[in-house]
XYZ file of C-alpha atoms in Angstrom:
357
model
C 45.119 45.864 -34.824
C 43.889 43.220 -36.998
C 44.060 45.069 -40.138
C 47.361 46.580 -38.965
C 48.341 43.179 -39.144
C 47.694 42.010 -42.605
C 49.375 44.738 -44.445
C 52.653 44.387 -42.242
C 51.852 39.932 -43.626
C 50.985 41.753 -46.732
C 54.762 42.428 -47.357
C 55.736 40.193 -45.359
C 54.249 36.754 -44.408
C 56.269 35.679 -41.693
C 57.387 39.009 -40.218
C 57.011 37.988 -36.321
C 55.809 41.162 -35.444
C 52.518 41.133 -38.220
C 52.074 37.446 -36.638
C 51.773 37.777 -33.007
C 49.142 41.059 -33.912
C 47.636 39.505 -35.777
C 47.172 35.857 -33.167
C 46.158 38.982 -30.637
C 43.695 40.409 -32.369
C 42.336 37.009 -33.420
C 42.187 35.942 -30.176
C 40.256 39.215 -28.333
C 37.644 38.986 -31.152
C 37.379 35.104 -30.184
C 38.389 33.654 -32.523
C 40.751 30.800 -31.333
C 41.782 28.226 -33.784
C 42.531 31.423 -36.305
C 44.840 32.844 -32.993
C 46.253 29.608 -32.699
C 47.416 28.610 -36.336
C 48.530 32.797 -36.772
C 51.059 31.348 -33.254
C 52.160 27.956 -34.392
C 53.123 30.253 -37.752
C 55.295 32.686 -35.744
C 56.945 29.651 -34.025
C 57.559 27.793 -36.879
C 59.457 30.808 -38.367
C 61.580 32.079 -35.437
C 61.485 29.804 -33.108
C 61.567 31.995 -29.616
C 61.981 35.399 -31.632
C 61.738 38.029 -29.781
C 59.311 39.811 -27.926
C 57.222 35.401 -28.226
C 57.262 35.256 -24.994
C 54.622 39.186 -24.239
C 52.813 38.497 -27.589
C 52.021 34.505 -27.110
C 51.316 35.002 -23.058
C 48.745 38.045 -24.641
C 46.728 35.395 -27.364
C 47.198 32.647 -24.803
C 45.077 34.909 -21.837
C 42.422 36.498 -25.055
C 42.141 32.859 -26.114
C 41.294 32.003 -22.297
C 44.458 29.498 -21.561
C 46.285 30.415 -18.772
C 48.497 27.187 -18.087
C 50.142 28.327 -21.328
C 50.223 32.275 -20.971
C 51.875 31.783 -17.987
C 54.511 29.943 -19.109
C 54.709 32.372 -21.893
C 54.132 35.276 -19.128
C 57.088 33.663 -17.055
C 59.383 33.712 -20.516
C 59.173 37.379 -21.016
C 59.210 38.253 -17.363
C 62.773 36.362 -17.470
C 63.623 38.840 -20.562
C 62.205 42.125 -19.205
C 62.761 42.116 -15.255
C 61.561 45.548 -14.742
C 58.415 45.011 -16.792
C 55.566 46.229 -14.515
C 53.023 44.871 -16.855
C 54.190 41.662 -18.133
C 54.659 40.959 -14.091
C 50.976 41.355 -13.328
C 49.645 39.499 -16.459
C 51.611 37.090 -15.031
C 49.954 37.939 -11.668
C 46.565 36.953 -13.888
C 47.374 34.239 -15.846
C 48.162 32.574 -12.315
C 45.014 33.810 -10.534
C 42.592 31.908 -13.015
C 44.559 29.139 -12.803
C 43.565 29.365 -8.469
C 47.399 29.524 -7.806
C 46.696 31.920 -5.520
C 50.667 32.077 -3.490
C 52.292 32.463 -7.285
C 49.704 35.268 -8.368
C 50.155 37.269 -5.034
C 53.788 37.227 -5.295
C 53.577 37.860 -8.940
C 51.826 41.502 -7.914
C 53.482 42.657 -5.478
C 56.213 42.989 -7.229
C 54.718 44.181 -10.799
C 53.350 47.377 -7.776
C 57.199 48.274 -6.266
C 58.188 48.328 -9.961
C 54.427 51.163 -10.485
C 53.726 52.171 -7.638
C 51.579 54.702 -8.969
C 49.800 53.100 -11.384
C 46.140 52.664 -10.177
C 45.989 49.871 -13.102
C 48.351 47.666 -11.790
C 47.651 47.873 -7.529
C 43.944 47.066 -9.093
C 45.468 43.291 -9.861
C 46.812 43.250 -6.087
C 44.170 43.192 -4.475
C 42.105 41.530 -6.930
C 44.218 38.903 -5.843
C 43.807 39.194 -2.511
C 39.962 39.344 -2.267
C 40.415 35.845 -4.603
C 42.839 34.534 -1.645
C 40.678 35.762 1.119
C 43.001 38.063 2.464
C 40.583 40.889 3.270
C 42.550 43.362 5.287
C 45.165 43.047 3.274
C 42.852 44.200 0.519
C 41.600 46.922 2.710
C 44.991 48.611 3.188
C 45.751 48.728 -0.618
C 42.222 49.649 -1.199
C 42.677 52.834 1.095
C 46.225 53.394 -1.553
C 44.596 52.745 -4.227
C 41.814 55.656 -2.947
C 43.840 57.967 -3.147
C 45.612 57.724 -6.140
C 41.641 56.832 -8.068
C 38.709 57.985 -5.491
C 36.879 57.294 -8.688
C 37.331 54.565 -10.986
C 34.204 52.671 -11.178
C 36.302 48.874 -10.251
C 38.275 50.655 -7.353
C 34.396 51.768 -5.634
C 33.497 47.929 -6.058
C 36.211 46.170 -4.925
C 35.639 48.352 -1.719
C 32.245 48.085 -1.488
C 32.657 43.699 -1.745
C 35.630 43.923 0.801
C 33.910 46.568 3.760
C 30.957 44.035 3.339
C 32.635 40.826 3.242
C 34.342 41.983 6.493
C 31.371 42.808 8.132
C 31.482 46.374 7.626
C 28.234 46.492 6.300
C 27.757 50.728 6.935
C 30.986 51.207 4.909
C 29.991 49.235 2.349
C 26.671 51.240 1.750
C 28.814 54.217 1.423
C 30.699 53.204 -0.945
C 27.443 51.748 -3.021
C 26.137 55.272 -2.983
C 28.362 56.833 -4.395
C 28.928 54.843 -6.874
C 25.341 55.102 -7.489
C 25.536 58.709 -7.584
C 28.194 58.676 -9.670
C 28.687 55.554 -12.669
C 25.317 55.645 -14.954
C 22.924 54.085 -13.493
C 21.030 50.387 -15.046
C 24.578 48.585 -15.266
C 26.584 50.568 -12.489
C 23.628 49.208 -9.883
C 23.794 45.616 -11.254
C 27.866 45.953 -10.443
C 26.704 47.183 -6.844
C 24.187 44.403 -6.490
C 26.877 42.106 -7.760
C 29.072 42.978 -5.114
C 26.799 42.308 -1.913
C 25.854 38.603 -3.861
C 29.052 38.145 -3.516
C 29.322 38.986 -0.157
C 27.243 37.398 1.023
C 24.697 40.813 1.500
C 21.718 39.071 -0.352
C 19.408 41.955 1.085
C 21.879 44.911 -0.285
C 21.929 42.831 -4.098
C 17.859 42.541 -3.793
C 17.692 46.428 -3.264
C 19.862 47.073 -6.578
C 19.065 44.747 -8.364
C 15.175 46.421 -7.836
C 17.169 49.944 -8.377
C 18.394 48.722 -11.900
C 15.033 47.189 -12.879
C 13.550 50.828 -12.815
C 15.894 51.768 -15.066
C 14.973 49.606 -17.349
C 14.726 45.941 -18.434
C 17.409 43.302 -17.145
C 17.390 40.283 -17.376
C 19.992 38.474 -15.672
C 18.532 41.137 -12.463
C 15.946 39.099 -12.759
C 18.185 35.907 -12.410
C 19.560 37.481 -8.899
C 16.798 39.019 -8.125
C 15.442 34.674 -8.344
C 17.998 33.322 -7.037
C 17.406 35.714 -3.083
C 13.809 34.308 -4.090
C 15.385 30.887 -3.648
C 17.407 31.226 -0.586
C 14.073 32.637 1.657
C 12.747 29.072 -0.028
C 9.729 31.355 -1.767
C 10.649 29.113 -5.072
C 6.804 29.879 -6.690
C 7.980 33.891 -6.664
C 11.888 32.727 -7.725
C 10.258 30.709 -11.050
C 8.174 33.888 -11.487
C 10.689 35.850 -12.021
C 12.913 33.748 -14.371
C 9.833 33.240 -16.235
C 9.552 36.381 -16.932
C 13.470 37.200 -17.281
C 13.210 35.488 -20.282
C 11.024 37.659 -21.505
C 12.254 38.052 -25.617
C 9.979 40.723 -26.385
C 10.393 43.643 -23.702
C 13.049 46.743 -25.505
C 16.344 45.510 -22.910
C 17.948 48.438 -21.592
C 21.160 50.129 -22.225
C 24.873 46.879 -21.006
C 22.333 44.495 -20.705
C 24.017 41.510 -21.972
C 20.621 39.875 -23.045
C 17.672 37.476 -23.115
C 19.323 34.639 -25.090
C 22.915 35.319 -22.667
C 20.941 34.228 -19.571
C 18.286 31.219 -21.006
C 21.231 28.910 -19.310
C 21.558 29.844 -16.454
C 18.060 30.727 -16.008
C 17.713 26.997 -17.219
C 19.665 25.170 -15.017
C 18.432 27.000 -11.539
C 14.871 25.982 -12.708
C 15.811 23.013 -13.208
C 17.120 23.119 -9.187
C 14.163 24.381 -8.089
C 12.048 20.324 -8.942
C 10.648 19.002 -5.988
C 12.605 15.369 -7.043
C 14.144 13.267 -9.233
C 12.855 10.873 -11.110
C 12.917 7.872 -13.655
C 13.000 10.202 -17.214
C 14.729 9.322 -20.808
C 17.161 12.373 -22.370
C 15.891 13.843 -25.847
C 17.432 16.160 -27.820
C 14.588 18.617 -29.256
C 15.502 21.357 -31.946
C 13.416 24.125 -32.680
C 13.724 26.692 -36.121
C 14.008 30.316 -34.943
C 13.639 31.029 -38.551
C 10.910 32.724 -38.459
C 10.369 34.511 -35.386
C 12.422 38.013 -34.058
C 15.157 36.091 -32.304
C 18.040 36.616 -32.675
C 18.886 32.215 -33.900
C 18.209 30.314 -35.925
C 17.388 27.323 -34.616
C 17.999 26.316 -31.243
C 18.542 23.273 -29.205
C 18.135 21.504 -26.118
C 18.970 18.306 -23.733
C 15.327 17.566 -21.821
C 14.352 14.805 -19.995
C 11.073 13.959 -19.636
C 9.544 10.595 -19.220
C 8.001 10.748 -22.601
C 8.550 12.644 -26.167
C 6.157 14.742 -25.441
C 6.480 15.459 -22.195
C 9.626 16.519 -23.551
C 8.114 18.777 -26.871
C 5.738 20.311 -24.239
C 8.575 22.211 -22.492
C 10.574 23.182 -25.144
C 7.951 25.285 -26.435
C 6.768 25.947 -22.695
C 10.609 27.448 -22.945
C 9.132 29.793 -26.284
C 6.349 30.604 -25.238
C 7.447 32.364 -22.337
C 10.337 33.871 -24.732
C 7.633 34.684 -27.217
C 4.737 35.848 -25.044
C 1.288 35.794 -27.082
C 3.149 33.041 -29.700
C 3.485 29.234 -29.775
C 5.867 27.660 -32.265
C 4.562 25.900 -35.657
C 4.596 22.141 -34.643
C 6.595 21.470 -37.832
C 9.911 23.232 -36.910
C 10.086 21.355 -33.544
C 11.835 18.314 -33.598
C 12.041 15.224 -30.798
C 14.661 12.807 -30.473
C 14.734 10.345 -28.173
C 18.982 9.394 -26.873
C 21.102 6.655 -27.847
C 21.489 3.997 -24.905
C 24.443 5.451 -24.035
C 24.168 8.507 -23.288
C 20.585 8.148 -21.410
C 20.746 9.109 -17.548
C 21.679 6.182 -15.571
C 19.408 7.547 -12.274
C 16.483 9.128 -11.442
C 17.049 13.168 -12.684
C 15.108 16.372 -11.981
C 12.876 16.696 -15.108
C 13.071 19.508 -17.297
C 15.963 21.704 -19.455
C 19.377 20.157 -18.506
C 21.219 22.304 -21.605
C 20.129 24.417 -24.377
C 22.219 25.917 -27.702
C 21.516 28.035 -29.573
C 22.764 28.584 -33.579
């Protein structure tokens, strides 16, 4: 789509269709600022021409700007009141803002326009589940199951909805059906997450372990660590989190990877600290160019009593990520934060923030 938009704009750099396609494609690729720039050009050249509401709505939605996405989807819905897709997109933008009453109304309107659309009905179910309307969600899921019983999202929604309503036996049936019909590994993780969201820790644990039988999923180890925290097995939780940091183990297909999990892992590690202390804040940069990690450097925000303790904390993280290796001393830089950024009250010592370059 981005290449096509560039060809279009090569002929006419202000052509609306090209600018809208470019803004949507850039947003999908994560280039938020460039997407906004394309939208600014489109707005300057066309003000509010045809398709502007629809195009801007999708672009803002892909940028995660749900407030502006709703505004433009509302405009698009006014221009095309019988378009179920636009109404469903409007519902999603409202749900992401927590406007669940409006989101439900929009989703029901979309379903009325396209009653046999599984995707649009799934939008309604998601909204009902978020709003705690469990029974209505189950009723809607019965209809969807008649249209697309083998749809992975429908099976996962059934797992969660039946579990949250207390019908664990039915939920397990859907889980086993999904586990049988869908690819292993990642499917086990999605089932585990559905049970976790419903508060069914033991079922979550079962499917995390199944995922780990398939391969290395740091996200499964993290979920198991959460379960151990709830059981007050803190030593076991630490062991699982340390195992999840290992960057030398081959990842299973579909895993988000260790680097994507480091922030939540460090946050959970921090919560396991026994008591807050009066500590100082330090900025620690570790150069990674000579390491096998896919990053140039790692920046850490660490709270510790001394700079040496902060340095040791950073080196410990590095060793957990790359067992058997130690960072060279000249690759670790520790700076004490300025007074305005120092913690004003006692906090847990450890890693409070991670960022990769």
